[in-house]
JSON list of C-alpha atoms in Angstrom, two decimals:
[
{"chain": "A", "resi": 1234, "resn": "MET", "atom": "CA", "xyz": [0.10, -0.03, 0.04]},
{"chain": "A", "resi": 1235, "resn": "LEU", "atom": "CA", "xyz": [3.21, 2.15, 0.21]},
{"chain": "A", "resi": 1236, "resn": "TRP", "atom": "CA", "xyz": [3.33, 2.85, -3.57]},
{"chain": "A", "resi": 1237, "resn": "ARG", "atom": "CA", "xyz": [-0.48, 3.31, -4.11]},
{"chain": "A", "resi": 1238, "resn": "ARG", "atom": "CA", "xyz": [-0.20, 6.89, -5.16]},
{"chain": "A", "resi": 1239, "resn": "THR", "atom": "CA", "xyz": [2.77, 6.21, -7.32]},
{"chain": "A", "resi": 1240, "resn": "ARG", "atom": "CA", "xyz": [2.07, 2.63, -9.08]},
{"chain": "A", "resi": 1241, "resn": "PRO", "atom": "CA", "xyz": [-1.79, 2.20, -8.45]},
{"chain": "A", "resi": 1242, "resn": "THR", "atom": "CA", "xyz": [-2.61, -0.12, -10.92]},
{"chain": "A", "resi": 1243, "resn": "THR", "atom": "CA", "xyz": [0.43, -2.60, -10.01]},
{"chain": "A", "resi": 1244, "resn": "VAL", "atom": "CA", "xyz": [-0.98, -2.27, -6.11]},
{"chain": "A", "resi": 1245, "resn": "LEU", "atom": "CA", "xyz": [-4.27, -3.08, -7.14]},
{"chain": "A", "resi": 1246, "resn": "GLY", "atom": "CA", "xyz": [-3.23, -6.11, -9.09]},
{"chain": "A", "resi": 1247, "resn": "VAL", "atom": "CA", "xyz": [-1.30, -7.57, -6.58]},
{"chain": "A", "resi": 1248, "resn": "CYS", "atom": "CA", "xyz": [-4.07, -6.57, -4.01]},
{"chain": "A", "resi": 1249, "resn": "VAL", "atom": "CA", "xyz": [-6.76, -8.38, -6.15]},
{"chain": "A", "resi": 1250, "resn": "VAL", "atom": "CA", "xyz": [-4.20, -11.41, -6.45]},
{"chain": "A", "resi": 1251, "resn": "ALA", "atom": "CA", "xyz": [-3.76, -11.56, -2.73]},
{"chain": "A", "resi": 1252, "resn": "TYR", "atom": "CA", "xyz": [-7.37, -11.30, -2.06]},
{"chain": "A", "resi": 1253, "resn": "ALA", "atom": "CA", "xyz": [-8.03, -14.35, -4.36]},
{"chain": "A", "resi": 1254, "resn": "ILE", "atom": "CA", "xyz": [-5.64, -16.63, -2.65]},
{"chain": "A", "resi": 1255, "resn": "ASN", "atom": "CA", "xyz": [-6.98, -15.35, 0.74]},
{"chain": "A", "resi": 1256, "resn": "VAL", "atom": "CA", "xyz": [-10.38, -16.38, -0.23]},
{"chain": "A", "resi": 1257, "resn": "VAL", "atom": "CA", "xyz": [-9.16, -19.97, -0.93]},
{"chain": "A", "resi": 1258, "resn": "VAL", "atom": "CA", "xyz": [-7.42, -20.01, 2.45]},
{"chain": "A", "resi": 1259, "resn": "VAL", "atom": "CA", "xyz": [-9.65, -17.80, 4.59]},
{"chain": "A", "resi": 1260, "resn": "PRO", "atom": "CA", "xyz": [-12.96, -17.54, 3.43]},
{"chain": "A", "resi": 1261, "resn": "GLY", "atom": "CA", "xyz": [-15.50, -14.48, 4.61]},
{"chain": "A", "resi": 1262, "resn": "VAL", "atom": "CA", "xyz": [-13.01, -11.72, 4.77]},
{"chain": "A", "resi": 1263, "resn": "PRO", "atom": "CA", "xyz": [-13.81, -8.78, 3.05]},
{"chain": "A", "resi": 1264, "resn": "PRO", "atom": "CA", "xyz": [-11.34, -7.01, 0.62]},
{"chain": "A", "resi": 1265, "resn": "TYR", "atom": "CA", "xyz": [-10.39, -4.13, 2.35]},
{"chain": "A", "resi": 1266, "resn": "ALA", "atom": "CA", "xyz": [-6.70, -3.79, 1.00]},
{"chain": "A", "resi": 1267, "resn": "ALA", "atom": "CA", "xyz": [-8.24, -4.13, -2.52]},
{"chain": "A", "resi": 1268, "resn": "TRP", "atom": "CA", "xyz": [-11.14, -1.68, -1.93]},
{"chain": "A", "resi": 1269, "resn": "PHE", "atom": "CA", "xyz": [-8.31, 1.04, -0.98]},
{"chain": "A", "resi": 1270, "resn": "ALA", "atom": "CA", "xyz": [-6.31, -0.14, -3.86]},
{"chain": "A", "resi": 1271, "resn": "LEU", "atom": "CA", "xyz": [-9.21, 0.22, -6.15]},
{"chain": "A", "resi": 1272, "resn": "TYR", "atom": "CA", "xyz": [-9.92, 3.79, -4.76]},
{"chain": "A", "resi": 1273, "resn": "ALA", "atom": "CA", "xyz": [-6.15, 4.65, -5.42]},
{"chain": "A", "resi": 1274, "resn": "ALA", "atom": "CA", "xyz": [-6.40, 3.29, -8.99]},
{"chain": "A", "resi": 1275, "resn": "GLY", "atom": "CA", "xyz": [-9.27, 5.23, -9.92]},
{"chain": "A", "resi": 1276, "resn": "VAL", "atom": "CA", "xyz": [-7.92, 8.72, -8.32]},
{"chain": "A", "resi": 1277, "resn": "TYR", "atom": "CA", "xyz": [-4.19, 8.83, -9.16]},
{"chain": "A", "resi": 1278, "resn": "THR", "atom": "CA", "xyz": [-3.80, 6.43, -12.43]},
{"chain": "A", "resi": 1279, "resn": "GLN", "atom": "CA", "xyz": [-2.98, 8.72, -15.28]},
{"chain": "A", "resi": 1280, "resn": "PRO", "atom": "CA", "xyz": [-4.35, 9.22, -17.89]},
{"chain": "A", "resi": 1281, "resn": "ILE", "atom": "CA", "xyz": [-7.65, 9.15, -17.15]},
{"chain": "A", "resi": 1282, "resn": "ARG", "atom": "CA", "xyz": [-8.84, 6.64, -19.80]},
{"chain": "A", "resi": 1283, "resn": "ARG", "atom": "CA", "xyz": [-6.26, 3.97, -18.06]},
{"chain": "A", "resi": 1284, "resn": "ALA", "atom": "CA", "xyz": [-7.92, 4.87, -14.77]},
{"chain": "A", "resi": 1285, "resn": "ARG", "atom": "CA", "xyz": [-11.29, 3.82, -15.88]},
{"chain": "A", "resi": 1286, "resn": "TYR", "atom": "CA", "xyz": [-9.77, 0.46, -17.43]},
{"chain": "A", "resi": 1287, "resn": "ALA", "atom": "CA", "xyz": [-8.03, -0.13, -14.18]},
{"chain": "A", "resi": 1288, "resn": "LEU", "atom": "CA", "xyz": [-11.54, 0.54, -12.30]},
{"chain": "A", "resi": 1289, "resn": "ALA", "atom": "CA", "xyz": [-13.36, -1.67, -14.57]},
{"chain": "A", "resi": 1290, "resn": "MET", "atom": "CA", "xyz": [-10.86, -4.56, -14.63]},
{"chain": "A", "resi": 1291, "resn": "GLY", "atom": "CA", "xyz": [-10.25, -4.24, -10.91]},
{"chain": "A", "resi": 1292, "resn": "ALA", "atom": "CA", "xyz": [-14.05, -4.03, -9.84]},
{"chain": "A", "resi": 1293, "resn": "GLY", "atom": "CA", "xyz": [-14.95, -6.96, -12.34]},
{"chain": "A", "resi": 1294, "resn": "ALA", "atom": "CA", "xyz": [-12.21, -9.22, -10.76]},
{"chain": "A", "resi": 1295, "resn": "LEU", "atom": "CA", "xyz": [-13.50, -8.42, -7.04]},
{"chain": "A", "resi": 1296, "resn": "VAL", "atom": "CA", "xyz": [-16.99, -9.27, -7.99]},
{"chain": "A", "resi": 1297, "resn": "VAL", "atom": "CA", "xyz": [-16.08, -12.46, -9.63]},
{"chain": "A", "resi": 1298, "resn": "ILE", "atom": "CA", "xyz": [-13.77, -13.54, -6.56]},
{"chain": "A", "resi": 1299, "resn": "LEU", "atom": "CA", "xyz": [-16.80, -12.52, -4.34]},
{"chain": "A", "resi": 1300, "resn": "LEU", "atom": "CA", "xyz": [-19.60, -14.37, -6.72]},
{"chain": "A", "resi": 1301, "resn": "VAL", "atom": "CA", "xyz": [-17.16, -17.41, -6.53]},
{"chain": "A", "resi": 1302, "resn": "ALA", "atom": "CA", "xyz": [-16.21, -17.45, -3.11]},
{"chain": "A", "resi": 1303, "resn": "ALA", "atom": "CA", "xyz": [-20.29, -17.03, -2.06]},
{"chain": "A", "resi": 1304, "resn": "GLY", "atom": "CA", "xyz": [-20.79, -20.05, -4.70]},
{"chain": "A", "resi": 1305, "resn": "THR", "atom": "CA", "xyz": [-18.79, -22.47, -2.41]},
{"chain": "A", "resi": 1306, "resn": "ASP", "atom": "CA", "xyz": [-19.93, -24.19, 0.56]},
{"chain": "A", "resi": 1307, "resn": "ARG", "atom": "CA", "xyz": [-17.77, -22.57, 3.07]},
{"chain": "A", "resi": 1308, "resn": "THR", "atom": "CA", "xyz": [-19.18, -19.12, 2.87]},
{"chain": "A", "resi": 1309, "resn": "SER", "atom": "CA", "xyz": [-22.98, -18.19, 2.64]},
{"chain": "A", "resi": 1310, "resn": "ALA", "atom": "CA", "xyz": [-24.50, -16.12, -0.13]},
{"chain": "A", "resi": 1311, "resn": "GLY", "atom": "CA", "xyz": [-26.33, -13.62, 2.39]},
{"chain": "A", "resi": 1312, "resn": "ASP", "atom": "CA", "xyz": [-22.86, -12.29, 3.12]},
{"chain": "A", "resi": 1313, "resn": "LEU", "atom": "CA", "xyz": [-22.71, -11.17, -0.72]},
{"chain": "A", "resi": 1314, "resn": "PRO", "atom": "CA", "xyz": [-24.77, -8.05, -1.12]},
{"chain": "A", "resi": 1315, "resn": "VAL", "atom": "CA", "xyz": [-22.57, -5.88, 1.25]},
{"chain": "A", "resi": 1316, "resn": "PRO", "atom": "CA", "xyz": [-19.17, -6.37, -0.08]},
{"chain": "A", "resi": 1317, "resn": "LEU", "atom": "CA", "xyz": [-20.68, -5.92, -3.80]},
{"chain": "A", "resi": 1318, "resn": "LEU", "atom": "CA", "xyz": [-22.31, -2.79, -2.61]},
{"chain": "A", "resi": 1319, "resn": "VAL", "atom": "CA", "xyz": [-19.17, -1.37, -0.84]},
{"chain": "A", "resi": 1320, "resn": "THR", "atom": "CA", "xyz": [-17.04, -2.39, -4.31]},
{"chain": "A", "resi": 1321, "resn": "ALA", "atom": "CA", "xyz": [-19.64, -0.01, -6.15]},
{"chain": "A", "resi": 1322, "resn": "ILE", "atom": "CA", "xyz": [-19.54, 2.68, -4.01]},
{"chain": "A", "resi": 1323, "resn": "VAL", "atom": "CA", "xyz": [-15.86, 2.76, -4.01]},
{"chain": "A", "resi": 1324, "resn": "VAL", "atom": "CA", "xyz": [-15.93, 2.99, -7.89]},
{"chain": "A", "resi": 1325, "resn": "LEU", "atom": "CA", "xyz": [-18.44, 5.58, -7.71]},
{"chain": "A", "resi": 1326, "resn": "LEU", "atom": "CA", "xyz": [-16.50, 7.46, -4.96]},
{"chain": "A", "resi": 1327, "resn": "SER", "atom": "CA", "xyz": [-13.19, 7.32, -6.76]},
{"chain": "A", "resi": 1328, "resn": "THR", "atom": "CA", "xyz": [-14.57, 8.65, -9.93]},
{"chain": "A", "resi": 1329, "resn": "THR", "atom": "CA", "xyz": [-16.33, 11.37, -8.12]},
{"chain": "A", "resi": 1330, "resn": "VAL", "atom": "CA", "xyz": [-13.18, 12.49, -6.27]},
{"chain": "A", "resi": 1331, "resn": "ARG", "atom": "CA", "xyz": [-11.14, 12.00, -9.78]},
{"chain": "A", "resi": 1332, "resn": "SER", "atom": "CA", "xyz": [-13.63, 14.29, -11.72]},
{"chain": "A", "resi": 1333, "resn": "ARG", "atom": "CA", "xyz": [-13.61, 16.79, -8.77]},
{"chain": "A", "resi": 1334, "resn": "ARG", "atom": "CA", "xyz": [-9.87, 17.07, -8.84]},
{"chain": "A", "resi": 1335, "resn": "ASP", "atom": "CA", "xyz": [-9.80, 17.48, -12.58]},
{"chain": "A", "resi": 1336, "resn": "GLN", "atom": "CA", "xyz": [-12.43, 20.29, -12.40]},
{"chain": "A", "resi": 1337, "resn": "PHE", "atom": "CA", "xyz": [-10.08, 22.10, -9.67]},
{"chain": "A", "resi": 1338, "resn": "ASP", "atom": "CA", "xyz": [-6.94, 21.79, -11.84]},
{"chain": "A", "resi": 1339, "resn": "ALA", "atom": "CA", "xyz": [-8.82, 23.08, -14.69]},
{"chain": "A", "resi": 1340, "resn": "LEU", "atom": "CA", "xyz": [-9.79, 26.11, -12.97]},
{"chain": "A", "resi": 1341, "resn": "ARG", "atom": "CA", "xyz": [-6.47, 26.85, -11.45]},
{"chain": "A", "resi": 1342, "resn": "GLU", "atom": "CA", "xyz": [-5.02, 26.72, -14.60]},
{"chain": "A", "resi": 1343, "resn": "ARG", "atom": "CA", "xyz": [-7.47, 29.19, -16.23]}
]
């Protein structure tokens, strides 16, 4: 997480893979680090096109991992809506923060 501002897409990839491994070993743990990395990828990745791609791929991977984990016998499907909702909120929050920062930068340049 120390490189989340300088290399956000790399951190996101590592966190998503680590969460996938964690789900196999210890099911039922929310992807806290992956959520922070997803936010950082949405806010700090340059250019904005790459940030959108990183958000889509990262959120998609998290959703797939959560769905596969809910499909196993080790976790209950009732626990699924909250992590999916938090993932959607993180994506929306990061795009909102990114757009506001871009607006402030444009105003500052003007």
